[in-house]
PDB file of C-alpha atoms and ligand atoms in Angstrom:
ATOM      1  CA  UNK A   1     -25.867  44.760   9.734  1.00 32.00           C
ATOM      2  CA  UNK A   2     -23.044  43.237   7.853  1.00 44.00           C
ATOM      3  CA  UNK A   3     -23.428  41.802   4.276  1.00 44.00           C
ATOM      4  CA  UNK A   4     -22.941  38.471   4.539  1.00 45.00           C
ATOM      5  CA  UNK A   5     -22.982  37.984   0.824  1.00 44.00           C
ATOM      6  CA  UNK A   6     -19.895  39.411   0.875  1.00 47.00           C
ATOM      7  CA  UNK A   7     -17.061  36.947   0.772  1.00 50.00           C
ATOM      8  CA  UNK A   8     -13.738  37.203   3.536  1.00 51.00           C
ATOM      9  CA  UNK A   9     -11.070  38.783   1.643  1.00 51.00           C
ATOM     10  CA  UNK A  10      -8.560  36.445   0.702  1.00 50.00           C
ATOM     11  CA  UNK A  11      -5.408  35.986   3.258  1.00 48.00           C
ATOM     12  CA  UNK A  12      -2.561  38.816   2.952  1.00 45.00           C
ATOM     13  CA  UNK A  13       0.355  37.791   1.321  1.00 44.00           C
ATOM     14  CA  UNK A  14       3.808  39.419   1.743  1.00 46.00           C
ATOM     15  CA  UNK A  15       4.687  41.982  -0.044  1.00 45.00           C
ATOM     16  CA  UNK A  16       6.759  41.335  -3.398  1.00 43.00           C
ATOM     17  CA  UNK A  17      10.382  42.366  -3.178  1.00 43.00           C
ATOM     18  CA  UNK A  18      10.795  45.460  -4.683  1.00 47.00           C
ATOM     19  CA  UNK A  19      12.876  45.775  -7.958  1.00 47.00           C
ATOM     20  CA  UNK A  20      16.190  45.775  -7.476  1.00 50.00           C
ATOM     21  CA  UNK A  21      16.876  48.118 -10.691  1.00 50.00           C
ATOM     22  CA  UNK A  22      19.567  45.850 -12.014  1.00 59.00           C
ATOM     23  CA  UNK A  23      17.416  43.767 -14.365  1.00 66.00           C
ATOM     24  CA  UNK A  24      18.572  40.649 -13.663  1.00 68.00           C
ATOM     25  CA  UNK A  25      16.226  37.735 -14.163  1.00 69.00           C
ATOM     26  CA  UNK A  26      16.575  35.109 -11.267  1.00 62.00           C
ATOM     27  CA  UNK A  27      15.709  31.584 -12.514  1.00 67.00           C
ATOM     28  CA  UNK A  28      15.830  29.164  -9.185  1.00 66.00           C
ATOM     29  CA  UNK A  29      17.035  26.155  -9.680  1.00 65.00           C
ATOM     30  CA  UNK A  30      14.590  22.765 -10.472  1.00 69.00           C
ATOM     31  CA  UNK A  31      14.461  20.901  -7.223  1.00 74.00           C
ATOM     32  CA  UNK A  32      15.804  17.411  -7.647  1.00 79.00           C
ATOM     33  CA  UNK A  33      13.572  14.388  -8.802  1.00 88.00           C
ATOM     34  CA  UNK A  34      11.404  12.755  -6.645  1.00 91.00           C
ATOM     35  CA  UNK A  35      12.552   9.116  -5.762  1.00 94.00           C
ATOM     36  CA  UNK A  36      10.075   6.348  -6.080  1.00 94.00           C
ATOM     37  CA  UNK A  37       8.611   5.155  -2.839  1.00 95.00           C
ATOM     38  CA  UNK A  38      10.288   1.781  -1.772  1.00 97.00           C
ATOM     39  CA  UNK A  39       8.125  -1.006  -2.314  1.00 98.00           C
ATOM     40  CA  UNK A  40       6.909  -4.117  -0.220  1.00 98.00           C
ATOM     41  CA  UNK A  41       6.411  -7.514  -0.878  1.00 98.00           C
ATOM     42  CA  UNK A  42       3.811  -8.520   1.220  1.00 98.00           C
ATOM     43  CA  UNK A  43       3.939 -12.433   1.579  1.00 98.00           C
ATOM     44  CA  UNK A  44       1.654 -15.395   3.109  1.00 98.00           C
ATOM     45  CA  UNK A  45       3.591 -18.114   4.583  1.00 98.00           C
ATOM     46  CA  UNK A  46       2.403 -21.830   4.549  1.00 99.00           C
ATOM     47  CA  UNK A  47       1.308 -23.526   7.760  1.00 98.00           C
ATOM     48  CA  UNK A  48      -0.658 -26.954   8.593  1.00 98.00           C
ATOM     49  CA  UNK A  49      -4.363 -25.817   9.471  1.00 98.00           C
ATOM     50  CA  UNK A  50      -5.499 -22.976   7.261  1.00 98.00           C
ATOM     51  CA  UNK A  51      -7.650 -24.647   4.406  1.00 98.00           C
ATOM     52  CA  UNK A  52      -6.936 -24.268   1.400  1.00 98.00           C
ATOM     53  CA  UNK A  53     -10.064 -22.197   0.087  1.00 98.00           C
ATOM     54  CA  UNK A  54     -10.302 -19.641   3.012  1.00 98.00           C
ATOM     55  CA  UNK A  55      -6.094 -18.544   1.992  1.00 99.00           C
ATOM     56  CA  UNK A  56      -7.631 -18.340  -1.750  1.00 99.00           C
ATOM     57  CA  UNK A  57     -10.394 -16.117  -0.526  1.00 98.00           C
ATOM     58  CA  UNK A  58      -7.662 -13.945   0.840  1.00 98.00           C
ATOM     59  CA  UNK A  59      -5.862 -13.405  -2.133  1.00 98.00           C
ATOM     60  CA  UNK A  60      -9.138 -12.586  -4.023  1.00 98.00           C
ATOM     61  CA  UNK A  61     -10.573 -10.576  -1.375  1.00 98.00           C
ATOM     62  CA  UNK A  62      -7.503  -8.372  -0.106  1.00 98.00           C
ATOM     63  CA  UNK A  63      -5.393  -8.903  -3.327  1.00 98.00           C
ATOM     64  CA  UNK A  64      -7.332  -8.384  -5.900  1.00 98.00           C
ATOM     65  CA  UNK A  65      -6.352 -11.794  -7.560  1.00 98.00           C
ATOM     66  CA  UNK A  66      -8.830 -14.118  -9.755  1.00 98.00           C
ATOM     67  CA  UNK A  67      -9.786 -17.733  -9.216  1.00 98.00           C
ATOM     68  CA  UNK A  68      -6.997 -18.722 -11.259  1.00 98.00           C
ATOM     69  CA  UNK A  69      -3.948 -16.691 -10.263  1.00 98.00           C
ATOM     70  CA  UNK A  70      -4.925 -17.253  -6.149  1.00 98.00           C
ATOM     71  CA  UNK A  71      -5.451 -20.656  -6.657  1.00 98.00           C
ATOM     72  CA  UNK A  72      -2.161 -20.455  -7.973  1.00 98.00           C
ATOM     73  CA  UNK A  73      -0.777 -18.438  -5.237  1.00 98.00           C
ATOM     74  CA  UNK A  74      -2.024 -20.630  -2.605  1.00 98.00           C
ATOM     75  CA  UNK A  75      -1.023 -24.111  -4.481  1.00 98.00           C
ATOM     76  CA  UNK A  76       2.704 -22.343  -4.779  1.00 98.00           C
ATOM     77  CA  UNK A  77       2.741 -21.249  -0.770  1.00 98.00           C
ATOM     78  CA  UNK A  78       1.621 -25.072   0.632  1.00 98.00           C
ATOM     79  CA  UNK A  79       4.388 -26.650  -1.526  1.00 98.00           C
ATOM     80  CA  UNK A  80       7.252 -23.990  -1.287  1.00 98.00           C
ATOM     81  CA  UNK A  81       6.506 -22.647   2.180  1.00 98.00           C
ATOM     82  CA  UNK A  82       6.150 -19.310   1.465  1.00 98.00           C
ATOM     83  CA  UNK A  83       4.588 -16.553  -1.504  1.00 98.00           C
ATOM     84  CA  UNK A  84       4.347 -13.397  -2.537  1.00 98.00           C
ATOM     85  CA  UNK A  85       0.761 -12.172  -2.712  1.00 98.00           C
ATOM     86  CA  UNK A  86       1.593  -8.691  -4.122  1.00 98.00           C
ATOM     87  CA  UNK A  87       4.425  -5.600  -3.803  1.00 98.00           C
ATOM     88  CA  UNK A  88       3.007  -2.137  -2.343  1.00 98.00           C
ATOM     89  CA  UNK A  89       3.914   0.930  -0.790  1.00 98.00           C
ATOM     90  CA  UNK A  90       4.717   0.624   2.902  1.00 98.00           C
ATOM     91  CA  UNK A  91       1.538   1.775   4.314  1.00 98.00           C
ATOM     92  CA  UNK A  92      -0.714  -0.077   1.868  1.00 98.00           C
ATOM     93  CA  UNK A  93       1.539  -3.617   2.287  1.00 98.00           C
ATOM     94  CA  UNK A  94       1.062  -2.682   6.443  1.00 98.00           C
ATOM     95  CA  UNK A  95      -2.509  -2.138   5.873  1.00 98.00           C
ATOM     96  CA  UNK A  96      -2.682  -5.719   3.886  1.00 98.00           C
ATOM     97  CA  UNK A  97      -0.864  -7.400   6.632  1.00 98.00           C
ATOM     98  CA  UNK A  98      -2.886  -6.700   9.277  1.00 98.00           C
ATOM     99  CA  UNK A  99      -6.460  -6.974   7.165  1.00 98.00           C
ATOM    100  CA  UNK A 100      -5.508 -10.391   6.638  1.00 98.00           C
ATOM    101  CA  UNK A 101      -4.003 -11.307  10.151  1.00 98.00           C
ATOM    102  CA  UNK A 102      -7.632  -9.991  11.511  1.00 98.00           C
ATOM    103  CA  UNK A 103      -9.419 -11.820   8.729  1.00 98.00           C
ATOM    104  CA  UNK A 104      -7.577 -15.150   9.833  1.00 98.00           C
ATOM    105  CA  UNK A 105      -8.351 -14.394  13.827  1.00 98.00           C
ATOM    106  CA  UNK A 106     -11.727 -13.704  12.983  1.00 98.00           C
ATOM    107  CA  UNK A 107     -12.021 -17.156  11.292  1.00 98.00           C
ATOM    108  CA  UNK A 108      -9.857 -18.893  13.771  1.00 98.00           C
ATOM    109  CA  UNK A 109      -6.988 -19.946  11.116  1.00 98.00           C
ATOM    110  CA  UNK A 110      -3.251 -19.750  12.496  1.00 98.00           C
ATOM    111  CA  UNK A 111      -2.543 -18.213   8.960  1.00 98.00           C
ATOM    112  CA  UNK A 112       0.838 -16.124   8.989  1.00 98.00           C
ATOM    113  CA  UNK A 113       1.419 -12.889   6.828  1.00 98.00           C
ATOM    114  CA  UNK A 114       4.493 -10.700   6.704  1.00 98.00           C
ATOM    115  CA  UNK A 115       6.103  -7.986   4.661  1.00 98.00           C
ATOM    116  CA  UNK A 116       9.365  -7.271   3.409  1.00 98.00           C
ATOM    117  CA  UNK A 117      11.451  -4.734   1.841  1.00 98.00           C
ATOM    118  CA  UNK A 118      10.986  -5.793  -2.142  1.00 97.00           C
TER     119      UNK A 118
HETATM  120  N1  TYC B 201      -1.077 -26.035   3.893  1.00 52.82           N
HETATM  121  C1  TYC B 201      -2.495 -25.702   4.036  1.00 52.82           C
HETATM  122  C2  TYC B 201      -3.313 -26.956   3.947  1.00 52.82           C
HETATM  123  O1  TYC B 201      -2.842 -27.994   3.512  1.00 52.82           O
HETATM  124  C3  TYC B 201      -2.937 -24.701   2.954  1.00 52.82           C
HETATM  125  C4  TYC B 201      -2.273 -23.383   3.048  1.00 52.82           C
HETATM  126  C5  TYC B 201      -1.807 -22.754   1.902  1.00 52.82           C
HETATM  127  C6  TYC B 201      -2.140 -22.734   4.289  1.00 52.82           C
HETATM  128  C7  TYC B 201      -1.205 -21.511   1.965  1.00 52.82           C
HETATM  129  C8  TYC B 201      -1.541 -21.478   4.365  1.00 52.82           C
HETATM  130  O2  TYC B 201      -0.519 -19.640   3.268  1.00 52.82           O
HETATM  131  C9  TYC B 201      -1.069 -20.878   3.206  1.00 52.82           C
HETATM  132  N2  TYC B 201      -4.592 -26.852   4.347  1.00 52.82           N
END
């Protein structure tokens, strides 16, 4: 019967070079910073229909924005056409995008959200 106590032995790894004899130290070289990630604006754009409190709710709910800053938001969108409700990474600004789209289906608003390269 085998011990099951016991646990698997770790994974083999290959063996170390052996010692060259010449006693050199090897240092490799630092590999090269990391680049930020490029960002994205992710931005609501202004049309006829949506009311006014349901794009506010978005930019609480899905931006993290208060009363006063999505109020804001939303005022500077229906007068300029067009606003940024926050900059991401490209998967989170994607995931934004399309929580909101769904969000404005569900409700039946025509409200538009894109992103862009920031
Ligand atoms: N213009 C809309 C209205 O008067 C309000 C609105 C604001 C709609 C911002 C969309 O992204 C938007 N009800």
């Amino acid at each position: 019967m085998p011990d099951d106590t016991v646990p698997p032995a770790p994974p083999k790894r290959p063996a170390t070079k052996p010692d060259d004899g010449q006693g050199a130290v090897v240092v490799e070289r630092q590999s090269a910073r990391v680049e930020p990630p490029r960002m994205y604006q992710v931005v609501l754009l202004n049309d006829d229909y949506t009311p006014m409190e349901f794009v506010v709710m978005v930019l609480q709910e899905f931006f993290q924005r208060d009363i006063e800053t999505a109020t804001q938001i939303m005022l500077k969108i229906h007068h300029e056409g067009r606003g940024v409700c926050g900059v991401y990474t490209k998967d989170v600004a994607s995931t934004k995008v399309e929580s909101v789209l769904a969000a404005a289906k569900r409700s039946g608003h025509p409200l538009q959200c894109t992103m862009e390269a920031a």
